[in-house]
Coordinates of C-alpha atoms in Angstrom, one line a residue:
Chain W
X25 CA 15.1 11.2 13.9
X26 CA 15.2 12.2 10.3
X27 CA 12.6 14.5 8.7
X28 CA 12.3 15.2 5.1
X29 CA 10.1 15.6 2.0
X30 CA 9.0 13.2 -0.7
X31 CA 7.9 14.2 -4.1
X32 CA 5.7 12.3 -6.5
X33 CA 7.0 14.4 -9.3
X34 CA 3.6 15.2 -10.7
X35 CA 3.2 18.2 -13.0
X36 CA -0.3 19.3 -12.2
X37 CA -2.2 22.4 -13.3
X38 CA -2.4 25.0 -10.5
X39 CA -6.1 25.1 -10.0
X40 CA -6.0 28.7 -8.6
X41 CA -4.0 30.3 -11.4
X42 CA -4.9 27.8 -14.1
X43 CA -1.2 27.6 -15.0
X44 CA 0.4 24.3 -15.9
X45 CA 4.2 24.3 -15.5
X46 CA 6.3 22.9 -18.3
X47 CA 8.5 19.9 -17.6
X48 CA 11.5 22.2 -17.7
X49 CA 10.0 24.5 -15.1
X50 CA 9.0 21.7 -12.8
X51 CA 12.4 20.1 -13.0
X52 CA 14.1 23.4 -12.1
X53 CA 11.6 23.8 -9.3
X54 CA 12.3 20.4 -7.8
X55 CA 16.0 21.2 -7.6
X56 CA 15.2 24.4 -5.8
X57 CA 12.8 22.6 -3.4
X58 CA 15.4 20.0 -2.6
X59 CA 18.1 22.6 -2.0
X60 CA 15.8 24.6 0.2
X61 CA 14.9 21.5 2.2
X62 CA 18.5 21.5 3.3
X63 CA 18.6 25.2 3.9
X64 CA 15.6 25.0 6.4
X65 CA 17.3 22.1 8.2
X66 CA 15.5 19.1 6.9
X67 CA 17.4 15.8 6.6
X68 CA 16.0 13.9 3.6
X69 CA 14.8 14.5 0.1
X70 CA 13.0 11.7 -1.7
X71 CA 11.8 11.5 -5.3
X72 CA 9.5 9.0 -6.9
X73 CA 9.9 7.2 -10.2
X74 CA 7.3 7.3 -13.0
X75 CA 7.4 6.6 -16.6
X76 CA 4.3 8.3 -17.9
X77 CA 3.0 11.9 -18.0
X78 CA 2.2 14.0 -16.0
X79 CA 5.3 12.9 -14.0
X80 CA 8.8 14.0 -14.8
X81 CA 10.9 11.7 -12.6
X82 CA 11.8 8.8 -14.9
X83 CA 15.5 9.0 -13.9
X84 CA 15.9 9.6 -10.2
X85 CA 19.6 8.9 -9.9
X86 CA 20.4 11.6 -12.4
X87 CA 18.3 14.1 -10.5
X88 CA 19.6 13.0 -7.1
X89 CA 23.2 13.2 -8.1
X90 CA 22.7 16.8 -9.3
X91 CA 21.0 17.7 -6.0
X92 CA 23.8 15.9 -4.2
X93 CA 26.3 18.2 -5.9
X94 CA 24.3 21.3 -4.7
X95 CA 23.9 20.2 -1.1
X96 CA 26.1 19.1 1.8
X97 CA 24.1 17.3 4.4
X98 CA 20.8 16.2 2.8
X99 CA 20.3 12.5 2.5
X100 CA 19.0 11.7 -1.0
X101 CA 16.6 8.8 -1.5
X102 CA 13.7 7.6 -3.6
X103 CA 10.0 7.2 -3.0
X104 CA 10.1 4.8 -4.7
X105 CA 12.5 3.1 -7.1
X106 CA 10.7 0.6 -9.2
X107 CA 12.1 -2.9 -8.4
X108 CA 9.8 -4.5 -10.9
X109 CA 10.2 -2.7 -14.2
X110 CA 13.9 -1.9 -13.7
X111 CA 16.6 -4.4 -14.3
X112 CA 18.2 -5.1 -11.0
X113 CA 21.6 -5.0 -12.8
X114 CA 21.0 -1.4 -13.8
X115 CA 19.8 -0.5 -10.4
X116 CA 22.9 -1.9 -8.8
X117 CA 25.1 0.1 -11.2
X118 CA 23.2 3.4 -11.1
X119 CA 22.7 3.6 -7.3
X120 CA 26.2 2.5 -6.6
X121 CA 27.3 5.4 -8.8
X122 CA 25.1 7.7 -7.0
X123 CA 26.5 6.5 -3.7
X124 CA 30.0 7.3 -4.8
X125 CA 29.1 10.7 -6.1
X126 CA 27.2 11.7 -3.0
X127 CA 29.9 10.1 -0.7
X128 CA 27.3 7.8 0.7
X129 CA 24.7 10.5 1.4
X130 CA 21.9 8.4 -0.1
X131 CA 19.8 5.4 0.3
X132 CA 16.9 4.0 -1.7
X133 CA 13.4 2.8 -1.3
X134 CA 12.0 0.0 -3.4
X135 CA 8.4 -0.2 -4.6
X136 CA 6.4 -2.2 -7.1
X137 CA 4.5 0.4 -9.1
X138 CA 0.8 0.0 -9.6
X139 CA 0.3 1.3 -13.1
X140 CA -0.4 -1.8 -15.3
X141 CA 0.5 -0.3 -18.7
X142 CA 4.0 0.7 -17.5
X143 CA 5.1 -2.9 -17.1
X144 CA 5.0 -4.0 -20.7
X145 CA 6.9 -0.8 -21.7
X146 CA 9.8 -2.5 -19.9
X147 CA 9.0 -6.0 -21.0
X148 CA 7.3 -7.0 -17.8
X149 CA 3.8 -8.0 -16.7
X150 CA 2.0 -6.5 -13.6
X151 CA 0.4 -9.9 -12.9
X152 CA 3.9 -11.1 -12.0
X153 CA 4.6 -7.9 -10.0
X154 CA 5.1 -9.5 -6.6
X155 CA 7.5 -12.4 -7.6
X156 CA 9.3 -9.9 -9.9
X157 CA 9.9 -7.5 -7.0
X158 CA 11.0 -10.2 -4.7
X159 CA 13.4 -12.0 -7.1
X160 CA 14.8 -8.7 -8.4
X161 CA 15.7 -7.6 -5.0
X162 CA 17.3 -10.9 -4.1
X163 CA 19.6 -10.3 -7.1
X164 CA 20.2 -6.7 -6.3
X165 CA 21.2 -7.6 -2.8
X166 CA 23.8 -10.1 -4.1
X167 CA 25.1 -7.8 -6.8
X168 CA 26.2 -5.3 -4.1
X169 CA 27.7 -7.9 -1.9
X170 CA 29.4 -10.4 -4.2
X171 CA 32.1 -9.3 -6.6
X172 CA 31.1 -12.0 -9.1
X173 CA 27.6 -13.2 -9.4
X174 CA 26.1 -16.2 -11.1
X175 CA 22.4 -16.0 -11.2
X176 CA 19.5 -17.8 -12.8
X177 CA 15.9 -16.6 -12.1
X178 CA 12.5 -16.5 -13.6
X179 CA 12.5 -13.1 -15.0
X180 CA 15.7 -11.9 -16.5
X181 CA 18.4 -13.5 -18.5
X182 CA 20.8 -15.6 -16.5
X183 CA 24.1 -14.0 -15.3
X184 CA 27.4 -15.8 -15.5
X185 CA 30.4 -14.2 -13.9
X186 CA 28.8 -10.8 -13.7
X187 CA 30.4 -8.0 -11.8
X188 CA 28.4 -4.9 -11.1
X189 CA 30.5 -1.8 -11.3
X190 CA 31.4 0.4 -9.5
X191 CA 31.5 -1.7 -6.4
X192 CA 29.5 0.1 -3.6
X193 CA 31.4 2.9 -1.9
X194 CA 33.8 1.5 0.7
X195 CA 32.3 -1.9 -0.4
X196 CA 29.3 -1.1 1.8
X197 CA 26.0 -1.4 0.0
X198 CA 23.5 1.5 0.2
X199 CA 20.8 1.1 2.9
X200 CA 17.5 -0.2 1.4
X201 CA 13.9 0.4 2.4
X202 CA 11.0 -1.6 1.2
X203 CA 7.9 0.4 0.7
X204 CA 4.5 -1.4 1.1
X205 CA 1.2 -1.0 2.9
X206 CA -0.5 -4.2 2.1
X207 CA 1.9 -7.0 1.2
X208 CA 3.2 -9.3 3.9
X209 CA 5.8 -10.7 1.5
X210 CA 7.5 -7.3 1.2
X211 CA 7.5 -6.9 4.9
X212 CA 9.0 -10.3 5.2
X213 CA 11.7 -9.6 2.7
X214 CA 12.6 -6.3 4.5
X215 CA 12.9 -8.2 7.7
X216 CA 14.8 -11.1 6.3
X217 CA 17.6 -8.9 5.0
X218 CA 17.5 -6.5 7.9
X219 CA 16.5 -3.6 5.7
X220 CA 14.1 -0.8 6.5
X221 CA 10.4 -0.8 6.0
X222 CA 8.4 2.2 4.9
X223 CA 4.6 2.8 4.9
X224 CA 3.5 5.7 2.7
X225 CA 0.9 6.6 5.3
X226 CA -1.3 8.5 2.9
X227 CA -4.6 6.7 3.5
X228 CA -6.1 5.5 6.7
X229 CA -7.8 3.4 8.1
X230 CA -4.3 2.6 9.1
X231 CA -5.0 -0.9 10.7
X232 CA -3.6 -2.8 7.7
X233 CA -0.2 -1.4 7.7
X234 CA -0.1 -1.0 11.5
X235 CA -0.3 -4.8 11.5
X236 CA 2.3 -5.1 8.8
X237 CA 4.7 -2.9 10.6
X238 CA 4.2 -5.0 13.7
X239 CA 4.8 -8.1 11.6
X240 CA 7.9 -6.6 10.1
X241 CA 9.3 -5.8 13.6
X242 CA 8.6 -9.4 14.8
X243 CA 10.3 -10.9 11.7
X244 CA 13.2 -8.5 11.9
X245 CA 13.9 -9.8 15.4
X246 CA 13.2 -13.4 14.3
X247 CA 16.0 -13.1 11.7
X248 CA 18.4 -11.9 14.3
X249 CA 18.9 -8.3 13.1
X250 CA 18.1 -6.9 16.5
X251 CA 15.0 -6.4 18.7
X252 CA 11.6 -5.3 17.4
X253 CA 12.3 -1.8 18.6
X254 CA 15.5 -1.7 16.7
X255 CA 13.8 -2.4 13.4
X256 CA 14.0 0.5 11.0
X257 CA 10.7 2.1 10.2
X258 CA 9.8 5.1 8.0
X259 CA 6.5 6.8 7.4
X260 CA 5.1 9.2 4.9
X261 CA 2.5 11.8 5.6
X262 CA 1.1 15.0 4.1
X263 CA 0.9 18.4 5.6
X264 CA -0.2 21.9 4.6
X265 CA 0.8 24.6 7.1
X266 CA -0.1 28.2 7.6
X267 CA 0.2 30.5 10.6
X268 CA -3.4 29.7 11.6
X269 CA -5.8 26.9 10.9
X270 CA -8.3 28.9 8.9
X271 CA -5.6 30.3 6.5
X272 CA -4.3 26.8 6.0
X273 CA -7.7 25.4 5.1
X274 CA -8.5 28.4 2.8
X275 CA -5.2 28.2 0.9
X276 CA -5.0 24.4 0.5
X277 CA -8.7 23.7 -0.3
X278 CA -8.6 24.4 -4.0
X279 CA -5.5 22.2 -4.4
X280 CA -7.0 19.4 -2.3
X281 CA -10.3 19.5 -4.2
X282 CA -8.5 18.9 -7.5
X283 CA -5.6 16.8 -6.3
X284 CA -5.0 13.8 -8.7
X285 CA -5.0 11.3 -5.9
X286 CA -8.1 12.1 -3.9
X287 CA -9.6 15.2 -5.6
X288 CA -13.3 15.2 -6.5
X289 CA -13.9 12.6 -3.8
X290 CA -14.0 13.1 0.0
X291 CA -14.1 16.5 1.6
X292 CA -10.9 17.9 3.0
X293 CA -12.3 17.8 6.5
X294 CA -13.3 14.1 6.1
X295 CA -9.9 13.4 4.7
X296 CA -8.2 15.2 7.6
X297 CA -10.2 13.2 10.1
X298 CA -9.8 9.8 8.4
X299 CA -6.2 10.0 7.1
X300 CA -2.8 11.3 8.2
X301 CA -3.3 14.5 6.2
X302 CA -2.8 17.5 8.4
X303 CA -3.9 21.0 7.3
X304 CA -3.5 23.6 9.9
X305 CA -1.3 25.7 12.2
X306 CA 2.2 24.4 13.0
X307 CA 0.8 23.1 16.4
X308 CA -2.0 21.2 14.6
X309 CA 0.5 19.6 12.3
X310 CA 2.8 18.7 15.2
X311 CA -0.1 17.2 17.2
X312 CA -1.2 15.0 14.3
X313 CA 2.3 13.9 13.4
X314 CA 2.9 12.9 17.1
X315 CA 0.0 10.4 16.8
X316 CA 2.0 8.4 14.2
X317 CA 4.4 7.3 16.8
X318 CA 1.6 6.2 19.1
X319 CA 0.2 4.1 16.3
X320 CA 3.4 2.6 14.9
X321 CA 6.0 2.8 17.6
X322 CA 9.3 4.7 17.6
X323 CA 10.4 5.3 14.0
X324 CA 13.4 6.7 12.3
X325 CA 12.3 8.7 9.3
X326 CA 9.3 11.0 8.6
X327 CA 8.7 12.2 5.0
X328 CA 6.1 14.8 4.1
X329 CA 4.5 15.2 0.8
X330 CA 4.3 18.9 0.2
X331 CA 4.9 19.7 -3.5
X332 CA 2.0 18.0 -5.3
X333 CA -1.4 18.9 -6.7
X334 CA -0.2 21.9 -8.6
X335 CA 1.0 23.9 -5.6
X336 CA 3.3 26.6 -7.1
X337 CA 6.9 26.7 -6.2
X338 CA 6.6 29.8 -4.1
X339 CA 4.0 28.1 -1.8
X340 CA 6.1 24.9 -1.6
X341 CA 9.1 26.9 -0.5
X342 CA 7.0 28.7 2.1
X343 CA 5.8 25.3 3.3
X344 CA 9.4 24.3 3.7
X345 CA 10.1 27.5 5.7
X346 CA 7.2 26.7 8.1
X347 CA 8.2 23.1 8.3
X348 CA 11.8 23.9 9.1
X349 CA 11.2 26.7 11.5
X350 CA 8.1 25.8 13.4
X351 CA 7.3 22.1 13.0
X352 CA 10.3 19.9 12.7
X353 CA 12.4 21.4 15.6
X354 CA 9.4 20.7 17.9
X355 CA 8.8 17.3 16.6
X356 CA 12.5 16.4 16.9
X357 CA 12.5 17.5 20.5
X358 CA 9.2 15.8 21.5
X359 CA 10.0 12.5 19.8
X360 CA 13.6 12.4 21.2
X361 CA 12.1 12.9 24.6
X362 CA 9.7 10.0 24.4
X363 CA 11.9 7.6 22.3
X364 CA 12.6 4.3 23.9
X365 CA 16.4 4.1 24.5
X366 CA 16.5 0.9 22.7
X367 CA 15.1 2.3 19.5
X368 CA 17.6 3.9 17.1
X369 CA 17.0 7.6 16.5
X370 CA 18.1 7.5 12.9
X371 CA 18.2 5.0 10.1
X372 CA 21.8 3.7 9.5
X373 CA 24.0 6.2 7.6
X374 CA 26.9 5.3 5.4
X375 CA 29.3 6.0 8.2
X376 CA 27.2 3.7 10.5
X377 CA 27.3 0.9 8.0
X378 CA 31.1 1.4 7.4
X379 CA 31.6 1.3 11.2
X380 CA 29.5 -1.9 11.5
X381 CA 31.4 -3.7 8.8
X382 CA 35.0 -2.6 9.5
X383 CA 35.1 -1.3 13.0
X384 CA 38.2 0.9 13.1
X385 CA 39.9 -0.9 10.2
X386 CA 40.2 0.7 6.8
X387 CA 37.3 0.1 4.4
X388 CA 38.0 -2.0 1.4
X389 CA 38.8 0.0 -1.8
X390 CA 38.4 -2.4 -4.7
X391 CA 41.0 -2.0 -7.4
X392 CA 40.4 -4.0 -10.6
X393 CA 42.9 -6.2 -12.3
X394 CA 43.7 -5.5 -15.9
X395 CA 40.9 -6.3 -18.3
X396 CA 40.9 -10.0 -19.1
X397 CA 37.7 -9.8 -21.2
X398 CA 35.4 -11.7 -18.9
X399 CA 34.8 -12.7 -15.3
X400 CA 33.8 -16.2 -16.0
X401 CA 37.1 -17.8 -15.9
X402 CA 38.3 -16.5 -12.5
X403 CA 37.3 -15.7 -9.0
X404 CA 37.4 -12.0 -8.4
X405 CA 38.3 -9.3 -10.9
X406 CA 39.7 -7.3 -8.0
X407 CA 43.3 -7.2 -6.9
X408 CA 42.7 -7.7 -3.2
X409 CA 40.7 -10.8 -3.7
X410 CA 41.9 -14.3 -4.0
X411 CA 41.7 -15.2 -7.7
X412 CA 41.2 -18.8 -8.7
X413 CA 42.2 -18.1 -12.2
X414 CA 44.9 -20.3 -13.4
X415 CA 48.1 -18.8 -14.8
X416 CA 48.3 -19.1 -18.5
X417 CA 51.4 -20.6 -19.9
X418 CA 53.4 -18.0 -21.8
X419 CA 55.1 -18.9 -25.1
Chain B
X145 CA -31.3 -23.1 19.5
X146 CA -29.0 -20.7 17.7
X147 CA -28.8 -17.0 17.9
X148 CA -28.6 -15.8 14.3
X149 CA -27.4 -12.5 13.1
X150 CA -29.3 -11.1 10.2
X151 CA -28.2 -8.0 8.4
X152 CA -30.6 -6.0 6.3
X153 CA -29.1 -3.8 3.6
X154 CA -31.7 -1.4 2.0
X155 CA -30.9 1.0 -0.7
X156 CA -34.3 2.8 -0.6
X157 CA -33.9 6.6 -0.5
X158 CA -37.3 7.9 0.5
X159 CA -38.7 7.7 3.9
X160 CA -40.8 5.6 4.2
X161 CA -39.4 3.7 1.2
X162 CA -41.1 0.8 -0.5
X163 CA -37.7 -0.9 -0.8
X164 CA -37.2 -0.7 3.0
X165 CA -40.8 -1.9 3.4
X166 CA -40.1 -5.0 1.3
X167 CA -36.9 -5.7 3.2
X168 CA -38.8 -5.3 6.5
X169 CA -41.5 -7.7 5.4
X170 CA -38.9 -10.3 4.5
X171 CA -37.0 -9.7 7.8
X172 CA -40.2 -10.1 9.8
X173 CA -40.9 -13.4 8.2
X174 CA -37.4 -14.6 8.7
X175 CA -37.5 -13.6 12.3
X176 CA -40.9 -15.2 12.9
X177 CA -40.0 -18.5 11.2
X178 CA -36.7 -18.7 12.9
X179 CA -38.4 -18.2 16.3
X180 CA -40.9 -20.9 15.5
X181 CA -38.0 -23.2 15.0
X182 CA -36.5 -22.2 18.3
X183 CA -33.9 -19.7 17.2
X184 CA -33.4 -16.1 18.1
X185 CA -32.5 -13.5 15.5
X186 CA -30.7 -10.3 16.0
X187 CA -31.4 -7.9 13.2
X188 CA -29.0 -5.0 12.1
X189 CA -30.3 -2.7 9.5
X190 CA -28.0 -0.7 7.2
X191 CA -29.9 2.1 5.4
X192 CA -27.5 2.8 2.6
X193 CA -28.9 6.3 2.3
X194 CA -27.0 7.1 5.5
X195 CA -23.8 6.1 3.9
X196 CA -24.2 8.4 0.9
X197 CA -21.9 11.0 2.3
X198 CA -19.1 8.5 2.7
X199 CA -19.6 6.9 -0.7
X200 CA -17.4 9.3 -2.8
X201 CA -14.3 8.6 -0.6
X202 CA -15.0 4.9 -0.6
X203 CA -15.4 4.8 -4.4
X204 CA -12.5 7.1 -5.3
X205 CA -10.0 6.3 -2.5
X206 CA -11.0 3.0 -0.9
X207 CA -11.3 5.1 2.2
X208 CA -14.1 3.8 4.5
X209 CA -15.7 6.2 6.8
X210 CA -17.1 5.3 10.2
X211 CA -20.5 4.3 8.9
X212 CA -19.1 2.2 6.2
X213 CA -16.8 0.5 8.7
X214 CA -19.7 -0.3 10.9
X215 CA -21.6 -1.7 8.0
X216 CA -18.6 -3.9 7.1
X217 CA -18.3 -5.1 10.7
X218 CA -22.0 -6.0 10.7
X219 CA -21.7 -8.0 7.5
X220 CA -18.5 -9.8 8.7
X221 CA -20.6 -11.1 11.7
X222 CA -23.8 -11.8 9.7
X223 CA -25.2 -15.3 9.4
X224 CA -27.5 -14.1 6.6
X225 CA -28.4 -11.0 4.6
X226 CA -31.5 -9.3 3.2
X227 CA -30.4 -7.1 0.3
X228 CA -33.0 -4.8 -1.2
X229 CA -32.7 -2.2 -4.0
X230 CA -34.9 0.0 -5.9
X231 CA -34.7 -0.4 -9.7
X232 CA -33.9 2.7 -11.7
X233 CA -33.5 2.7 -15.5
X234 CA -33.5 -1.1 -15.8
X235 CA -30.9 -1.7 -13.1
X236 CA -30.4 -1.9 -9.4
X237 CA -29.8 1.6 -8.0
X238 CA -26.3 3.0 -8.2
X239 CA -26.1 3.3 -4.5
X240 CA -26.9 -0.4 -4.0
X241 CA -24.4 -1.6 -6.6
X242 CA -21.7 0.9 -5.4
X243 CA -22.0 -0.3 -1.9
X244 CA -21.4 -3.9 -2.8
X245 CA -18.6 -3.0 -5.2
X246 CA -16.7 -1.3 -2.5
X247 CA -16.8 -4.4 -0.2
X248 CA -14.0 -7.0 -0.2
X249 CA -14.6 -9.8 -2.6
X250 CA -14.5 -12.4 0.2
X251 CA -16.7 -10.6 2.7
X252 CA -19.9 -12.5 1.9
X253 CA -18.6 -15.9 0.9
X254 CA -21.2 -18.7 1.5
X255 CA -23.6 -16.4 3.3
X256 CA -27.3 -16.9 2.4
X257 CA -29.0 -13.8 1.0
X258 CA -32.5 -12.8 0.1
X259 CA -32.4 -10.6 -2.9
X260 CA -35.2 -8.1 -3.2
X261 CA -36.1 -5.2 -5.5
X262 CA -38.9 -2.7 -6.0
X263 CA -39.8 -0.8 -9.1
X264 CA -42.5 1.4 -10.5
X265 CA -43.2 -1.1 -13.3
X266 CA -43.4 -4.8 -13.7
X267 CA -41.1 -4.5 -16.7
X268 CA -38.2 -4.4 -14.3
X269 CA -39.0 -7.8 -12.8
X270 CA -36.0 -9.6 -14.1
X271 CA -33.4 -7.2 -12.7
X272 CA -33.2 -9.2 -9.5
X273 CA -32.4 -12.5 -11.2
X274 CA -30.4 -11.2 -14.1
X275 CA -28.4 -8.5 -12.5
X276 CA -28.4 -8.7 -8.7
X277 CA -28.0 -12.4 -8.6
X278 CA -24.9 -12.1 -10.9
X279 CA -23.4 -9.5 -8.5
X280 CA -23.9 -11.9 -5.5
X281 CA -22.6 -14.8 -7.5
X282 CA -19.4 -12.8 -8.0
X283 CA -19.2 -12.2 -4.3
X284 CA -19.8 -16.0 -3.9
X285 CA -22.7 -15.4 -1.6
X286 CA -25.6 -17.8 -1.6
X287 CA -28.8 -16.1 -2.8
X288 CA -31.9 -18.1 -2.0
X289 CA -33.8 -19.6 -4.9
X290 CA -36.8 -17.3 -4.5
X291 CA -36.2 -13.7 -5.5
X292 CA -38.4 -10.9 -4.3
X293 CA -39.7 -8.3 -6.6
X294 CA -42.5 -5.8 -6.0
X295 CA -43.8 -3.3 -8.5
X296 CA -46.7 -1.0 -7.7
X297 CA -49.4 -3.7 -8.4
X298 CA -47.7 -6.4 -6.3
X299 CA -48.3 -4.5 -3.1
X300 CA -52.0 -5.4 -3.3
X301 CA -51.4 -8.9 -4.4
X302 CA -51.3 -11.7 -1.8
X303 CA -48.9 -13.6 -4.0
X304 CA -46.1 -11.2 -2.9
X305 CA -46.7 -12.4 0.7
X306 CA -46.5 -16.0 -0.4
X307 CA -43.2 -15.3 -2.1
X308 CA -41.8 -13.4 0.9
X309 CA -42.8 -16.4 3.0
X310 CA -41.1 -18.8 0.7
X311 CA -37.9 -16.7 0.5
X312 CA -37.8 -16.4 4.3
X313 CA -38.2 -20.1 4.7
X314 CA -35.3 -20.8 2.3
X315 CA -33.1 -18.3 4.2
X316 CA -33.9 -19.8 7.6
X317 CA -33.1 -23.3 6.3
X318 CA -29.8 -22.2 4.8
X319 CA -28.9 -20.4 8.0
X320 CA -29.7 -23.5 10.0
X321 CA -27.6 -25.6 7.7
X322 CA -24.6 -23.7 8.9
X323 CA -23.2 -23.7 5.4
X324 CA -21.5 -20.3 5.6
X325 CA -19.8 -21.2 8.9
X326 CA -18.7 -24.6 7.5
X327 CA -17.2 -22.9 4.5
X328 CA -15.4 -20.5 6.8
X329 CA -14.1 -23.3 9.0
X330 CA -13.3 -26.0 6.4
X331 CA -12.8 -24.4 3.0
X332 CA -11.8 -20.8 3.6
X333 CA -8.3 -21.2 2.3
X334 CA -9.6 -22.4 -1.1
X335 CA -10.9 -18.9 -1.8
X336 CA -8.7 -16.1 -2.9
X337 CA -7.9 -13.6 -0.2
X338 CA -5.6 -10.6 0.2
X339 CA -4.0 -9.4 3.4
X340 CA -6.6 -7.6 5.4
X341 CA -9.6 -8.7 3.2
X342 CA -12.7 -10.2 4.6
X343 CA -13.5 -6.8 6.1
X344 CA -10.1 -6.8 7.9
X345 CA -10.4 -10.3 9.3
X346 CA -8.1 -12.1 6.8
X347 CA -4.8 -11.7 8.6
X348 CA -3.1 -15.1 8.4
X349 CA 0.3 -15.0 6.9
X350 CA 1.5 -18.2 5.4
X351 CA 5.2 -18.2 5.9
X352 CA 5.7 -21.4 3.9
X353 CA 4.3 -20.2 0.6
X354 CA 6.3 -20.0 -2.6
X355 CA 6.3 -16.2 -2.4
X356 CA 7.6 -16.2 1.1
X357 CA 10.4 -18.5 0.0
X358 CA 11.2 -16.1 -2.7
X359 CA 11.0 -13.2 -0.2
X360 CA 13.7 -14.8 1.9
X361 CA 16.3 -15.3 -0.8
X362 CA 14.9 -18.5 -2.3
X363 CA 14.0 -19.2 -5.9
X364 CA 10.8 -19.9 -7.8
X365 CA 12.6 -22.2 -10.2
X366 CA 11.9 -25.9 -9.9
X367 CA 15.2 -27.4 -8.9
X368 CA 14.4 -30.5 -11.0
X369 CA 14.6 -28.4 -14.1
X370 CA 18.2 -27.7 -13.5
X371 CA 20.7 -30.5 -13.5
X372 CA 23.2 -28.5 -11.4
X373 CA 20.7 -27.2 -8.8
X374 CA 21.8 -28.6 -5.4
X375 CA 18.2 -28.8 -4.3
X376 CA 17.4 -31.2 -7.1
X377 CA 15.8 -34.5 -6.0
X378 CA 18.3 -37.2 -6.9

């Protein structure tokens, strides 16, 4: 089972000190947070993608490759990568590059983005958000699996003989998660391709995505990727931990009350009762997190949101200490104990995917032919692939 | 004989409240008329005042607390609704409007509704027809032709009783017609739904839709537009 943190990348005024970090400070802080996540024994760091203030994470692959260089084990991922406003061609290129630089220590999660004004900034229209997401992923999927792609869709210019470079590491595409809590089509797409499915798990009542996760599992099996229990599920969640419950409530309350997402609305106590938020002692956070498995079945990745709402760096690092020392080891042990033997304990790593594709054989290492100016006239631009290009007569 | 489920939604905030009183008078008439015609009526009353504490979360985060959830469940099962609001500052109260704004768009489709309002002055009389009726039109509910409005002077006027009686009769006839159920059975798919809407009842997933075809690697393009598309009709 993987445990990690996910950042929304908000730059929010600290309501206790009144201090608003600069973009530079917050970007430095997120790197420290990610590095510390590895130091305390967490497995995953995820960052969101936004293109408007007060968020800083417009360019997740740049950030993640830097963190990749500073860490050794941490799996780097997104929460989420916008599959709507990004050109799937650029996504294929950027994330393949990240995959090479991190030696496969990455995956990515796709989401649609729900801020209408962002779409036209990238030449898109939120009213087409769903078909855009579905079509873009269909293309991204092919770009990582076919050396040369011809494509014609509704939303971007057609491709003729396009090769996305670099080819994925070991010619094995990164693992992909599809994030959604209310859209059956996204669950269906995840199941169709045998990809992972992630529910952000921020708001309950949870019945909607409980049903969607069940639907995803059924469809995953339907498409022959494995049994329902073998489907790959990830969940979000939020926690604030202190040695005892009262301290946790006292410390977190001012941040909760002004949090951009739910501040000035429900009381923290109501929110704790009605949603996955846990505020309390390590044991309370453990108990609440264990209920997720009861609701959604055995799952493979748990990400906590802990660096939002203006919490200062020092507090976030302390949260990581508590998470790493007192919460995650217990959760690992408890969840491993009750896990169905059929259910995988982790999402597939790069090594797993290489093994699945090649067995004990050597992975393919694509080596390009000399530049011939285009890919249209031939089969593969790579040396190891059969080329259908005719030989040109020499003078 | 049918057993009808009537849900009363009252946004009165005092106790006793004249809004609740008006709603109760309509409810009593509906129950009595239905009984005369051989039906039983089960009445569930939702006093919106009791949902006030859950309203901020519902409005800001679409997070429905236990009372809201019970109210939604009652409305899902309702055959008809009595909806009553006090008028403040020339409009139905914020509590009343907020409650219906939080609900799913398809929760009340085709359901007959008696609209009722109370006010301190007769100058608010058109709020029921000009504002509340529009809200229920958006929800595609079926308000009865007779609206109920009671300002201070109406409480001593027998004409109010006549209108209550007329509205109640209209509601009973619409319930009897089975219109809402017929819409649900025969025409439900013609209305827009989202997954989990209808108060959590809208759970059918159409695997043969265009979007599902796209989700599974297909294309939105019409093959006939492309002379080289293998799917093109010859």
